[in-house]
Structure formats: structure tokens, C-alpha cells
Coordinates of C-alpha atoms in Angstrom, one line a residue:
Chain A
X1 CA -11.8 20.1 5.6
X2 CA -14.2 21.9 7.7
X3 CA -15.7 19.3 10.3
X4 CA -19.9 19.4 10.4
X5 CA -21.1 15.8 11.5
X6 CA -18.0 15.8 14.5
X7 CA -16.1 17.5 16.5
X8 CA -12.3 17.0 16.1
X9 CA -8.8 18.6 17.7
X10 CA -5.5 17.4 19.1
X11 CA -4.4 18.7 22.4
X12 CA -1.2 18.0 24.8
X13 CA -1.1 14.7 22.9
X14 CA -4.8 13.7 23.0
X15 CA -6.8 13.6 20.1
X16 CA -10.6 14.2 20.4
X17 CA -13.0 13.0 18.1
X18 CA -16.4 13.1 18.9
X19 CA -19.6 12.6 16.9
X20 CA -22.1 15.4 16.5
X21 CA -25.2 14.8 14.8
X22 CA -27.0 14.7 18.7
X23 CA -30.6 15.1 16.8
X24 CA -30.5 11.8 15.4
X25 CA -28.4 10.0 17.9
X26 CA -25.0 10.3 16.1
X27 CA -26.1 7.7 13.4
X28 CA -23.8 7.5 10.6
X29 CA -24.7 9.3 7.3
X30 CA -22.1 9.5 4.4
X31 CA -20.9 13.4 5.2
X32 CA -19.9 11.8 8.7
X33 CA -18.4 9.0 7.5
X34 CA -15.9 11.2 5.3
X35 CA -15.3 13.9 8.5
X36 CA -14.7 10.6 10.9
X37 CA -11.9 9.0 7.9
X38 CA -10.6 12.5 7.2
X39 CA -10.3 13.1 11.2
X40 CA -8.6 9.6 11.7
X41 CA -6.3 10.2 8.4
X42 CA -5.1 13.8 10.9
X43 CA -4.5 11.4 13.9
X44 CA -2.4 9.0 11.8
X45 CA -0.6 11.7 10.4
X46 CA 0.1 13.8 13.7
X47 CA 3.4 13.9 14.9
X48 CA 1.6 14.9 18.2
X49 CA -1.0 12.6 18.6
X50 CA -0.6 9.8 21.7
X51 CA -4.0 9.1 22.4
X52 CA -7.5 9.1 20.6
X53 CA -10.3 9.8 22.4
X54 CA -13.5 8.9 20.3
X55 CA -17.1 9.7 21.7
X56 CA -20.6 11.5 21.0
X57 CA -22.1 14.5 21.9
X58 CA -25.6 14.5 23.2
X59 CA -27.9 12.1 25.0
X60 CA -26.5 9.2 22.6
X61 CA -23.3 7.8 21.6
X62 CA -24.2 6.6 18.1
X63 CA -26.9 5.0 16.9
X64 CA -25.1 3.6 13.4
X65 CA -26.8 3.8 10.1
X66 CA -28.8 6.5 9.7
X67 CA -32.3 4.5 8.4
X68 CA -33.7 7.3 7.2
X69 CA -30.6 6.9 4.0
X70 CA -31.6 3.9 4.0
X71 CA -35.4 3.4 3.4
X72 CA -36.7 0.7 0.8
X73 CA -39.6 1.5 -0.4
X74 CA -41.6 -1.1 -1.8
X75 CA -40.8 -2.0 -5.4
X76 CA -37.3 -0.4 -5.4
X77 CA -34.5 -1.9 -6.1
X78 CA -32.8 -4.0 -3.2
X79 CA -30.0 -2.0 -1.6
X80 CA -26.3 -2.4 -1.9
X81 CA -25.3 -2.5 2.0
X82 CA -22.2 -4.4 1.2
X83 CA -21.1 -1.5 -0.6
X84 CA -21.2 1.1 2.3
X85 CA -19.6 -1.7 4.7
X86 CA -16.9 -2.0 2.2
X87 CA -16.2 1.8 1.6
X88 CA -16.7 3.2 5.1
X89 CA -17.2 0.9 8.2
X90 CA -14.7 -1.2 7.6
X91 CA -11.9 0.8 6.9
X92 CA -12.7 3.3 10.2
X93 CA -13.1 -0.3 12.0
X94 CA -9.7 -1.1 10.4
X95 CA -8.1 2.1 11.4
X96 CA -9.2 2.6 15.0
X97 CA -7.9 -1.1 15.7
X98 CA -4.8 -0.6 13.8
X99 CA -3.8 2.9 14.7
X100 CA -0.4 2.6 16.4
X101 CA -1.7 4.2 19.8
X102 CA -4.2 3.3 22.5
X103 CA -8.2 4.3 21.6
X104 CA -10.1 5.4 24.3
X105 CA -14.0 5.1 23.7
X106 CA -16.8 6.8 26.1
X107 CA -20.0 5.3 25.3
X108 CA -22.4 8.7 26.4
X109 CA -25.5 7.0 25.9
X110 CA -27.4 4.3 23.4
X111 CA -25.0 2.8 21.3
X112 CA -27.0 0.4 18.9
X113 CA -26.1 -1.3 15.2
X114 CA -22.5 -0.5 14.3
X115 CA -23.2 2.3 16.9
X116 CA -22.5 -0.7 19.2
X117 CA -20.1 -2.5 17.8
X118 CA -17.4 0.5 17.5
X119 CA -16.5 0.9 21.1
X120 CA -16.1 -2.5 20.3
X121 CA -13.1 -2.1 18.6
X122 CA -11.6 0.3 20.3
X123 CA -9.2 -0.7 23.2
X124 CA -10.4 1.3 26.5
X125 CA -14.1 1.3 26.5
X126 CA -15.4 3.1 29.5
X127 CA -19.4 4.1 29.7
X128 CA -22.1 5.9 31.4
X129 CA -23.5 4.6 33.7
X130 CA -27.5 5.3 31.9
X131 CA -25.7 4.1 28.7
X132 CA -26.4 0.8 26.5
X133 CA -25.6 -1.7 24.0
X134 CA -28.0 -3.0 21.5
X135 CA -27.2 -5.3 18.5
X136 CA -30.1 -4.0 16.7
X137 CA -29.3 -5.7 13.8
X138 CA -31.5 -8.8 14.0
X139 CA -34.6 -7.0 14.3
X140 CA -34.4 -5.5 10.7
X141 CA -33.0 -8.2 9.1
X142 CA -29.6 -7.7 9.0
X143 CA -26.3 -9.2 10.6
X144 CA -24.3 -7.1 13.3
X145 CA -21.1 -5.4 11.5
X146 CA -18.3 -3.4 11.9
X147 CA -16.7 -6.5 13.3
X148 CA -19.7 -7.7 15.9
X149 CA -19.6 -10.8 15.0
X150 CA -15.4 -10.9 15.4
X151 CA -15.4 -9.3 18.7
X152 CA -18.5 -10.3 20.1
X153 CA -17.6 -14.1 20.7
X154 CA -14.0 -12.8 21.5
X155 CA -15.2 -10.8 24.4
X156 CA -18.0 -12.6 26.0
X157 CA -17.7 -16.2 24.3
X158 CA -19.9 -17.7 22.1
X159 CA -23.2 -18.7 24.0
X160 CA -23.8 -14.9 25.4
X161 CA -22.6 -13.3 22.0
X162 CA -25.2 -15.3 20.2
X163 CA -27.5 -14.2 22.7
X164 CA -26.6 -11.0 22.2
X165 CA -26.7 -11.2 18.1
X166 CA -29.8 -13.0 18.0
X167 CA -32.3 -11.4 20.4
X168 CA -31.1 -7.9 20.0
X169 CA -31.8 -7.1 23.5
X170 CA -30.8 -3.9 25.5
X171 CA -28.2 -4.5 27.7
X172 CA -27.2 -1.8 30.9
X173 CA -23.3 -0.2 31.1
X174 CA -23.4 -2.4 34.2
X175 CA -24.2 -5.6 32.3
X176 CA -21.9 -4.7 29.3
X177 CA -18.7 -4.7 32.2
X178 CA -20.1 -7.7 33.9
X179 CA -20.1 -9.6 30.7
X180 CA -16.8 -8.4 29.5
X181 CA -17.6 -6.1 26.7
X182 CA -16.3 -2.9 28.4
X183 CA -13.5 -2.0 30.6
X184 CA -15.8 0.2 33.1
X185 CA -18.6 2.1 33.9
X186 CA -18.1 5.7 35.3
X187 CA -21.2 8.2 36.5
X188 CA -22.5 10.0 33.7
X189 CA -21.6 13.3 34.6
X190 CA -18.3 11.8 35.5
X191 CA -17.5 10.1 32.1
X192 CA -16.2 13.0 30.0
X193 CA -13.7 13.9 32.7
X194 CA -12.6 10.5 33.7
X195 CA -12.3 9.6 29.9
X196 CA -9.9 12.7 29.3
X197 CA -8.0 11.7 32.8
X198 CA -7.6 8.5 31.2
X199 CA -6.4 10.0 27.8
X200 CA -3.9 12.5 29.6
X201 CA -2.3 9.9 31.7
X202 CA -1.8 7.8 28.8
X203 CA -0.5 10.6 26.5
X204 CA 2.2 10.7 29.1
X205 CA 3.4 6.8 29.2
X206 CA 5.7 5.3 26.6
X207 CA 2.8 4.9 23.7
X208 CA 5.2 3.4 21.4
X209 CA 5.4 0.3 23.5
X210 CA 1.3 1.0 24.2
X211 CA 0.9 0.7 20.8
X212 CA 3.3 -2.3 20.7
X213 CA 1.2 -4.2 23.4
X214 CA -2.1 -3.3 21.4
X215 CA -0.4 -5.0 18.3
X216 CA 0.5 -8.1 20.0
X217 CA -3.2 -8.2 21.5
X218 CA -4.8 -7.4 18.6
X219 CA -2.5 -10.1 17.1
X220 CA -3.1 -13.0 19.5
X221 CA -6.9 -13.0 17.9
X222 CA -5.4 -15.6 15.2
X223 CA -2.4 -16.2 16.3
X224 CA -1.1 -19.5 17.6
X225 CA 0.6 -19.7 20.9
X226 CA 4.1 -20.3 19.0
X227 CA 3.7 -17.7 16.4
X228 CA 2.5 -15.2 19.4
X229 CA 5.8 -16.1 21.2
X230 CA 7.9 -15.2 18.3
X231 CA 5.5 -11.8 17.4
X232 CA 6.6 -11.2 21.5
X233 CA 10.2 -11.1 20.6
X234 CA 9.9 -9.2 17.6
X235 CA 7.9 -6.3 19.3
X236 CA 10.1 -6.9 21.9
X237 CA 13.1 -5.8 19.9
X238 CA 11.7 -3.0 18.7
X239 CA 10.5 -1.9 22.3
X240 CA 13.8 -2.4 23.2
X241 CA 15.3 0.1 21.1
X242 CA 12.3 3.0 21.7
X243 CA 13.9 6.0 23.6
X244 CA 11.0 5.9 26.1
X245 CA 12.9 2.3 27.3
X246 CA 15.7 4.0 27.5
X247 CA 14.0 6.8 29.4
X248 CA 12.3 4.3 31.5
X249 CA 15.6 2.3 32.6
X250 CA 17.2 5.4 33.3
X251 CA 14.4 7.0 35.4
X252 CA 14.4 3.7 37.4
X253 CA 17.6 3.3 38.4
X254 CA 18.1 7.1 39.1
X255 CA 15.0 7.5 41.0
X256 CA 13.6 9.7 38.7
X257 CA 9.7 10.8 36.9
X258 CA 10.5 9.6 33.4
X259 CA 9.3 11.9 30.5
X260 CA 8.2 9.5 28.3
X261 CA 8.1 10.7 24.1
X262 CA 6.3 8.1 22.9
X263 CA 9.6 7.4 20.8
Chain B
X1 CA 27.5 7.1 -8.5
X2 CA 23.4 5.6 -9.0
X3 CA 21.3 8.7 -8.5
X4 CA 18.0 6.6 -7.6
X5 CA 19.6 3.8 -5.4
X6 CA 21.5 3.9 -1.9
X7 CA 23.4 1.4 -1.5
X8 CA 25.3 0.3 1.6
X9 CA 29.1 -0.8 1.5
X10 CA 29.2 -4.5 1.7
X11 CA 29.2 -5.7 5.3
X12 CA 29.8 -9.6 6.5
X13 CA 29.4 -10.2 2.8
X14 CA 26.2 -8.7 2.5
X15 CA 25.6 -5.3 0.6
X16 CA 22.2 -4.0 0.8
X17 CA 20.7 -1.7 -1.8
X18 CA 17.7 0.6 -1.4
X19 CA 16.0 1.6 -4.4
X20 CA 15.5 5.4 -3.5
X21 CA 13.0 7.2 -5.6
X22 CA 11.0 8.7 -2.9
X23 CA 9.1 11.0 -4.9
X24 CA 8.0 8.8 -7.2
X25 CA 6.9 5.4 -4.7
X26 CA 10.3 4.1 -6.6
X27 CA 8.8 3.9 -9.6
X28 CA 11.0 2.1 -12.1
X29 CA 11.8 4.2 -14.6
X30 CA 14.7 3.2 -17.0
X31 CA 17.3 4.9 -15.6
X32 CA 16.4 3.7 -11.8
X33 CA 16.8 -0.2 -13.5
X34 CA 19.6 0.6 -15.4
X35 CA 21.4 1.9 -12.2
X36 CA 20.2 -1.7 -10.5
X37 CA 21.6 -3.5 -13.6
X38 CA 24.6 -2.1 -13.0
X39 CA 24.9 -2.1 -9.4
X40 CA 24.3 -6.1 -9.6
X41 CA 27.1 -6.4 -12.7
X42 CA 29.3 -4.6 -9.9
X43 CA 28.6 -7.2 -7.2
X44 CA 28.8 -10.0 -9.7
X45 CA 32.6 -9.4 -10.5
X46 CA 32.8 -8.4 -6.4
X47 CA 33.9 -11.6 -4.4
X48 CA 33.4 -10.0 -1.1
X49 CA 30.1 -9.7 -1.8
X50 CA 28.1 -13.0 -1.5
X51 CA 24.6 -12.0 -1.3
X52 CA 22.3 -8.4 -1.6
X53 CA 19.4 -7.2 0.0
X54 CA 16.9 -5.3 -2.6
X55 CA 14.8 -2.9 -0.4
X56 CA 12.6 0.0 -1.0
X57 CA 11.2 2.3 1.3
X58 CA 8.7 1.9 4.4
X59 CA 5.8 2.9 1.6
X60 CA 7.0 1.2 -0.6
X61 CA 9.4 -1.3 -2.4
X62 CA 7.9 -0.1 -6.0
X63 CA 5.3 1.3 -6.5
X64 CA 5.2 0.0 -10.6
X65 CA 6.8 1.7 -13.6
X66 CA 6.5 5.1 -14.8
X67 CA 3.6 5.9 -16.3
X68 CA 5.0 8.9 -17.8
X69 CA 7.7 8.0 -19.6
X70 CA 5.5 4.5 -20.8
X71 CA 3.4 7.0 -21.9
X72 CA 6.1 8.3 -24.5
X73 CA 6.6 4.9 -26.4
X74 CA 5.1 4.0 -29.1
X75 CA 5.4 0.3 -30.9
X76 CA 8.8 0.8 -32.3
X77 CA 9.8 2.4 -28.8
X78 CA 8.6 -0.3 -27.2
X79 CA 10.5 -2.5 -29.0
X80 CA 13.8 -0.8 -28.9
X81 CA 13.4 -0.9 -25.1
X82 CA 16.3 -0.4 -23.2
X83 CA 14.5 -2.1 -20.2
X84 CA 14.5 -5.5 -21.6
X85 CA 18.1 -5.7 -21.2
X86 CA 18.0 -4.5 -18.0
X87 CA 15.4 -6.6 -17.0
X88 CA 17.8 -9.7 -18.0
X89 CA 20.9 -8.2 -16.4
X90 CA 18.6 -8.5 -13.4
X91 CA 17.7 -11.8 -13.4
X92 CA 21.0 -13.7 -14.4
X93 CA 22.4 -12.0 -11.3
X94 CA 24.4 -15.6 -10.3
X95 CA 24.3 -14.6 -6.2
X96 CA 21.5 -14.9 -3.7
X97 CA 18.9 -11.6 -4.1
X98 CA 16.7 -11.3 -1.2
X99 CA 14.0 -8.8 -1.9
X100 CA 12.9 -7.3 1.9
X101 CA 9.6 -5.8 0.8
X102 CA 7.4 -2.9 2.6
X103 CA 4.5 -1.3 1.5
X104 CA 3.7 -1.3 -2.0
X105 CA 5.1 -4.2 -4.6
X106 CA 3.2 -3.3 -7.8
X107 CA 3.0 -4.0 -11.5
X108 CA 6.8 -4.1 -12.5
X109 CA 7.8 -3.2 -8.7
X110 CA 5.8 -7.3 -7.8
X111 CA 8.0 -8.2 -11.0
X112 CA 11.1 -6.9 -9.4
X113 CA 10.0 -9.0 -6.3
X114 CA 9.7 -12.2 -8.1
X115 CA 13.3 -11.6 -9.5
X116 CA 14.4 -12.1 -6.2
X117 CA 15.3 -15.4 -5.3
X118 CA 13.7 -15.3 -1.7
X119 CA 11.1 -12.6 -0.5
X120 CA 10.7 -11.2 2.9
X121 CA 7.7 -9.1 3.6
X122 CA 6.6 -6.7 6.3
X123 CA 3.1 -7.6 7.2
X124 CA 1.3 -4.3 5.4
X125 CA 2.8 -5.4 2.3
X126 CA 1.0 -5.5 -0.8
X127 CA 1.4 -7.3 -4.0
X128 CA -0.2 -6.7 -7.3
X129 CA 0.2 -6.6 -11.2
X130 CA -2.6 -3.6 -11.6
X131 CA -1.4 -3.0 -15.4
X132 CA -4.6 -4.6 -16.8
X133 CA -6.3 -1.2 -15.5
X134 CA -4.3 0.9 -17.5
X135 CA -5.0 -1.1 -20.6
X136 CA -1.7 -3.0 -20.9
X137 CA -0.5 -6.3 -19.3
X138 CA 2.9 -7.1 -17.0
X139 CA 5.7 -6.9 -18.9
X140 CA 8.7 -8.0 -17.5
X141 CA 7.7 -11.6 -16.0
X142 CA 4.5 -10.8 -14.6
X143 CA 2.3 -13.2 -16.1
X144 CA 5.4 -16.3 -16.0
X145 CA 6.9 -15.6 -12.7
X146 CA 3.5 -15.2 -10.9
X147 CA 1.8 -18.1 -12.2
X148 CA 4.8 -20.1 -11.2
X149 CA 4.4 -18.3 -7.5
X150 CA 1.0 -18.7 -6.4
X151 CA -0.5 -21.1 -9.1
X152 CA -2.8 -20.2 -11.7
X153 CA -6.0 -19.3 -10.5
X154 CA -4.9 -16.8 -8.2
X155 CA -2.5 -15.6 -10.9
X156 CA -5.4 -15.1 -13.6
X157 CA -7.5 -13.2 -10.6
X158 CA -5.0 -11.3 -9.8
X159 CA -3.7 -10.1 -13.7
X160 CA -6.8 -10.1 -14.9
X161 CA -8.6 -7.8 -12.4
X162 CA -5.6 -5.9 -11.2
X163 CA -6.6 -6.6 -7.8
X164 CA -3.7 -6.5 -4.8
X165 CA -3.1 -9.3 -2.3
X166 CA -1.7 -8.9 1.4
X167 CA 1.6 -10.2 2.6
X168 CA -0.4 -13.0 4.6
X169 CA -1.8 -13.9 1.5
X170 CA 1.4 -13.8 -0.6
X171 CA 2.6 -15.9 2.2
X172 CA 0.1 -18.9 1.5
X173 CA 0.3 -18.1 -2.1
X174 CA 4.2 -19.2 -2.0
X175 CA 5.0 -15.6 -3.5
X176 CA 6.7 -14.9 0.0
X177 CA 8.6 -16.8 2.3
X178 CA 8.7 -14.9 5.1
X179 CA 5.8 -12.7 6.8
X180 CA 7.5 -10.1 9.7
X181 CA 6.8 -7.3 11.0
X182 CA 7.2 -4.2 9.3
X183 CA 10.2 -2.3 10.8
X184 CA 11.6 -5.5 11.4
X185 CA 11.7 -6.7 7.2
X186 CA 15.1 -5.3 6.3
X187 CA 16.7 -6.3 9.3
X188 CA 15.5 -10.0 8.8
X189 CA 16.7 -9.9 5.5
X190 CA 20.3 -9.0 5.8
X191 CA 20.1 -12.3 8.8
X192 CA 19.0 -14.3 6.4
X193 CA 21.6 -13.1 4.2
X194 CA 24.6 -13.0 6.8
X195 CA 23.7 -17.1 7.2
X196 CA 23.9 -17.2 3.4
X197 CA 26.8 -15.5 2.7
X198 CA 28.7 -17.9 5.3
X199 CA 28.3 -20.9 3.1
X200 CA 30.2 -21.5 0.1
X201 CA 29.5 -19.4 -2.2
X202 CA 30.3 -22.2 -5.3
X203 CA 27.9 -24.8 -3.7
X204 CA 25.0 -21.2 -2.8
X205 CA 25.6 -20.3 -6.9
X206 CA 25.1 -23.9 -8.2
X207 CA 22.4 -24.3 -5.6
X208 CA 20.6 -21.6 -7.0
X209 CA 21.1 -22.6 -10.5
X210 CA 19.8 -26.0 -10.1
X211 CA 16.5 -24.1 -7.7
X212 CA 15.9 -21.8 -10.8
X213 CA 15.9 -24.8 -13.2
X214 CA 13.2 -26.3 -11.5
X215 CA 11.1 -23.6 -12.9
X216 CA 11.7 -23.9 -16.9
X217 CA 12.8 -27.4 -17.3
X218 CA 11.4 -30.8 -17.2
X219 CA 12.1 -33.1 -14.3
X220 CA 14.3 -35.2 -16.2
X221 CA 16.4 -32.6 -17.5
X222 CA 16.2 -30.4 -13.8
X223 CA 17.6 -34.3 -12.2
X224 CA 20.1 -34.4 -14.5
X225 CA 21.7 -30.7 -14.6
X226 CA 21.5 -31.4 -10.5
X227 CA 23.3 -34.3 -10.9
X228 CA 26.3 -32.3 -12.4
X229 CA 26.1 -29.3 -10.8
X230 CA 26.5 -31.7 -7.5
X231 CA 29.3 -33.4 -9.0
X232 CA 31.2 -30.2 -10.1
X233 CA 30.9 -29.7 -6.3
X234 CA 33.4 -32.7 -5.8
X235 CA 36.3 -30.5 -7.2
X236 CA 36.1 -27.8 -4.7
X237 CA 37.7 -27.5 -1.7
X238 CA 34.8 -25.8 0.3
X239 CA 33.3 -29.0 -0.1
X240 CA 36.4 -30.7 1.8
X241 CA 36.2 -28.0 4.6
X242 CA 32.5 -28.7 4.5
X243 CA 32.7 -31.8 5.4
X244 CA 35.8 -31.9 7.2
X245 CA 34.4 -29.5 9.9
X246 CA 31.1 -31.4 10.2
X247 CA 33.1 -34.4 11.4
X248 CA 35.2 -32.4 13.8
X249 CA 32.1 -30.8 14.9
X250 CA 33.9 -27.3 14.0
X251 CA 32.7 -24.3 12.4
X252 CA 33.4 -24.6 8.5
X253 CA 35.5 -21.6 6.8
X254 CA 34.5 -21.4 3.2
X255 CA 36.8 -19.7 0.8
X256 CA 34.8 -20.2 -2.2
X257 CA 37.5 -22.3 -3.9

């Protein structure tokens, strides 16, 4: 498959995807959908892959469902939206939380809708500084997606996400870190390059046990604290048994750089 | 030597087999159940061999039956079936089976499950009877064993629309009793099976009996075969040891006599 709607390739252990319909802000429309599932199928199935990098090209970052699919004109019938939540937002959703490695995501510019909620999912957000975050849901109607309303009151409690879901205001890059919704905010024309600095150091730790940590995290959502405890000495046992801690021991004790497989 | 099944020698009274049809998401053709018939007629006349692990691969435990050679049958080959006997070689297998299930547990591969007598799942698992979309219905237990698991309504849903549950769900339904993770399932298993294979293996087999009677018989009749089966216990000497080493707080050493 021939990518149109993205950009995609796997390099030194990084995979890049990055959405490229800059015209209309990177909003989703079905062709991209399929590129972004077939591109995230290829980073599954990579023996190479450590790290995903997912971000947009242009002055925005994604500014989810493309409307202009989506238009009701009067006396239509009522659209299915269920159905495209169903078929393609909430397996990508699914996928970048569950893919066994850590997902970097550099919000370029106006993330809004499910645009918004994505980095949300992802496990490193960093963002321009000129970037922002808008739950634009509530102004048409509609109910924030691809997992908003999940992560939302997980990240910045329930009092600001409501805040957040209901008056659909634009928030700043700085006010998304202060609030708890991103890791950091990087100079614009510093973001690509910290991102992929960020990417490459990672594709060089022990990403087994990254992806081992991400699982436990991800886990401790709905987990209680006794089931989390014996989830930690599962994972445990199988970090114990990766290469990389054996590598890692080994470097320790011998003074040594470790080279870390991700095994 | 089975073709379609690894099986590992029997360690600490445990032997594990691994139903190896990787091209085919271990589809269960005839020959691949005959081979587990006769693996489990083996272990039944082995007495160093107190309990098996069932497993299939990462993907999947089984992935259903073949389509292919279903597709062959017609009425009277259907019911000159070779499977049905293999099917009830399966389930009057007298020792402990612990299914350890990954991945995919469909149509007669979820039936295989629920002739295990305890199922441990890795958390990606997946259970369904999808038959209904191919125009037939489960055939080997599907529609008994699963209502017995998880209760009707969830049963009917799940026959009726061919729709596949989660492990976490399977887990609250009753259809498994253990949720782990993944690359952790088989190991768990053969644990599980290591502490059951230390007991005595007279007292495990009447046990189980008495657990499977539950399932067809009335209460009256399920009280009474306990009864016996608890009194036939009396005779044995494990039961001596058993109690013996409880009171001097020592590790019991069951010889299953």
C-alpha cells in the first residue's frame, strides 16, 4: 500500500508516522484512516520498530473528522457516527495504547475533536509551543471520542475535564502541561527535532521493559491496588528474563554503555 | 508419533501438550482430535502422569474446526463421524485437564476449552461459538457446556449472534478461572498443575468426578454420589498419609494408593 493521506517509514528503530492532508488540517477522512491502520499494522509487525513517533505535517496537527464527509443536509437521513467510531477510531485508539512500545506524539499545531484527544492516548506527548487543544465536540452536538472522556478525567481530574468537555474552549501548549494533559512544551521550530531526540534515545533503552512499564500504567486505570501489585510481579517476571536485563546487570557491574535490543 | 500435537515428556507429574497446527490457527480437523484422543488414552493408563496442560499457540488455542473437510460431509457423513468418538474420549479423560488458552478459542476450539476441567487465559484471549454464521450450530458441547459456563443469556447472545467475548469477560462469565497475562498463561498452568499433581491422585479423580456431576445431576443424586465417592476415600491410604502429615505438621507424600 502506497501511503497518500500520511507519511510513514521506520528508521534506526523509530517509526515515523505523520499525517498529511496539511490543506484541511490533517482531519480524518476514511482513505487516511485505512493508511494510518495499515501504517500501525507495519509497526506491529516490525521486527525493527522501538519507537513510534506519530505527528502532522503543516500548520496543524489534526483537526479529526473531516465535516465536510460528514454534512447533513436537511431532510437526510441521521448519520451513523457510531459506525465510524466503531470501525476506525477506536481500534487506532486501541492500537497506539496497546502497542508493546513507547508512542511519542508532537502536537505541531491545532489539535481539535478526536484530533485532540489522540495525543491523548499516546504516552509522551510533547507540543509546540503556538499549538492547542480543543474539545470541539460540544459545539456541534456531539460527545468528545477516541477516549476523551476516559482520559480526560484521568489526566486532569474531573472538575477541569468537564470544563474542558463542556465549554469546548481553546486551551495554549502551556496550559495543556500546566494542567497535566501533556508531558511538555518545546519551541516550535524546536519540536520536530526534540521529538526525534526523544524517539532515538528511547530506541536505544531496553523497550521491552518500556513497553512493560506502559502495560502496567496503562493497567493501573482499572486496576485495584492488589491486583496492580500482582500485574507488578508478573511483568516483573517477564522483565526479568528480557536480555536487555541481562545486558543492563552486566553493563553495571562491569562499568560498561549497555547495548540494549529491546529483547 | 501425533503429527499435529507437541507434546512435552511428563515433568513433576505434569505433561503438557500443544496442539500444533500452525498453519491452520489449530484448526481441529479429525485427525488433529484423534491424535488428542489418543494422547489422553496414553496418559490415562500412565501413572506418572497426574495432570496435562492443553495449550495452543500464542495466536491461538483453536481457531474452530475445519471448514474444509466439514465442507465434505454430507448427512450420512455427518453421522458416521469419527469425531464424536473422539470428542467422548476427550471428555472422560479421568485426570485434571487444564486448558492454558491464548489468542483465539473458537467454535469447536471454545468447545475444546470447556472440556477442560479449569481454564487459564492470557488476557487477549477470545472466546466464541461463531458457527451460527456459517449456517450450522456448535456441535460438540457448545450449546450445553456454555450455558452451563456463563448462564443462559450470555450463552443465547453469544450462539445466536456468533459474537466473541474477552478473557475479562469469560472471567466474570465463570467460563475462565484465571485471567494472566499472556506470555505468562502456560507457565501458570503447569503451577497450577504441579500443586495438583502433588495431591492424591485417588481423592483429585473422585474429586473431579463428584465436580462434573454437579453439572448433569440433581442435587439429591450429586449429595449422594459425593457421599460415596468420600467414603471410597476411607479405604485408601493417601487418605491416612493425608491426615497423618496434617497432624504432624509435615509435608504429605501421596502414592495414589
Amino acid at each position: 500500500m502506497s501511503f497518500e493521506h500520511i507519511l510513514f517509514s521506520i528508521d534506526n528503530g523509530v517509526a515515523t508516522l505523520s499525517l498529511n492532508r496539511p490543506g484541511q488540517l490533517n482531519s480524518f477522512n476514511t482513505q487516511m484512516h485505512l493508511e494510518v491502520r495499515e501504517a500501525l499494522k507495519q509497526v506491529r509487525a516490525s521486527d525493527e520498530a522501538r519507537v513510534l513517533l506519530l505527528t502532522g505535517e503543516g500548520r496543524g496537527f489534526c483537526a479529526g473528522q473531516d465535516l465536510s464527509d460528514r454534512n447533513v443536509a436537511p431532510g437526510s437521513a441521521m448519520p451513523d457516527l457510531g459506525e465510524s467510531i466503531e470501525k476506525y477510531y477506536n481500534p487506532m485508539i486501541r492500537t497506539l495504547r496497546d502497542l508493546p512500545m513507547p508512542v511519542i506524539c508532537a502536537v505541531n499545531g491545532v489539535a481539535a475533536g478526536a484530533g485532540a484527544n489522540i495525543p491523548l492516548a499516546c504516552d509522551l506527548t510533547l507540543a509546540a509551543r503556538s499549538a492547542s487543544f480543543i474539545q470541539a465536540f460540544c459545539k456541534i452536538g456531539l460527545v468528545p471520542d477516541s477516549g476523551g472522556t476516559w482520559s480526560l478525567p484521568r489526566l486532569v481530574g474531573m472538575a477541569k475535564a468537564k470544563a474542558l468537555a463542556l465549554l469546548g474552549e481553546r486551551i495554549s501548549a502551556e496550559q495543556a502541561e500546566q494542567l497535566g494533559l501533556i508531558y511538555r512544551v518545546v519551541e516550535d521550530n524546536e519540536l520536530r527535532d526534540e521529538a526525534l531526540k526523544l524517539a532515538r534515545h528511547l530506541a536505544t533503552q531496553p523497550t521491552y521493559g518500556l513497553a512493560l512499564i506502559k502495560r502496567a500504567l496503562n493497567a493501573s486505570m482499572h486496576n485495584s491496588f492488589d491486583e496492580q501489585l500482582e500485574l507488578e510481579r508478573d511483568l516483573q517476571r517477564l522483565a526479568g528474563r528480557s536480555e536487555d536485563y541481562r545486558e543492563g546487570v552486566s553493563a553495571f557491574m562491569n562499568k560498561t554503555t549497555p547495548q540494549f535490543k529491546g529483547k | 508419533m501425533p503429527q499435529m500435537l507437541k507434546v512435552t515428556p511428563t515433568e513433576h507429574g505434569v505433561r503438557l501438550i500443544t496442539l500444533h497446527r500452525p498453519e491452520a490457527m489449530n484448526a481441529l480437523n479429525t485427525q488433529l482430535l484423534g491424535e488428542l484422543a489418543a494422547e489422553l488414552a496414553a496418559v490415562e493408563q500412565d501413572p506418572g502422569t497426574r495432570v496435562v496442560v492443553l495449550t495452543g499457540s500464542r495466536k491461538a488455542f483453536a481457531a474452530g474446526a475445519d471448514i474444509n473437510e466439514m465442507a465434505e460431509r454430507d448427512l450420512v457423513g455427518i453421522l458416521n463421524d469419527p469425531r464424536v468418538s473422539h470428542w467422548q474420549a476427550i471428555s472422560s479423560f479421568s485426570k485434571p485437564l487444564i486448558a492454558a488458552v491464548n489468542g483465539f478459542a473458537l467454535g469447536g476450539g471454545c468447545e475444546l476449552v470447556m472440556h477442560a476441567d479449569i481454564v487459564i487465559a492470557g488476557e487477549d484471549a477470545r472466546f466464541g461459538q461463531p458457527e451460527i454464521n456459517l449456517g450450522i450450530m456448535p456441535g460438540a458441547g457448545g450449546t450445553q457446556r456454555l450455558l452451563r459456563a456463563v448462564g443462559k443469556s450470555l450463552a443465547m447472545q453469544m450462539v445466536l449472534s456468533g459474537i466473541a467475548i474477552d478473557a475479562r469477560h469469560a472471567q466474570r462469565a465463570g467460563l475462565v478461572s484465571e485471567v494472566t497475562q499472556p506470555e505468562l498463561t502456560i507457565e501458570r498452568a503447569i503451577e497450577l498443575a504441579r500443586l495438583i499433581a502433588q495431591k492424591a491422585p485417588l481423592a483429585v479423580r473422585l474429586a473431579k468426578e463428584a465436580l462434573l456431576k454437579a453439572q448433569d445431576t440433581d442435587l439429591a443424586s450429586g449429595l449422594r454420589f459425593e457421599r460415596h465417592a468420600f467414603t471410597v476415600l476411607a479405604g485408601t491410604q493417601d487418605r491416612e498419609e493425608g491426615i497423618c502429615a496434617f497432624q504432624e505438621k509435615r509435608r504429605a507424600n501421596f502414592t495414589g494408593q
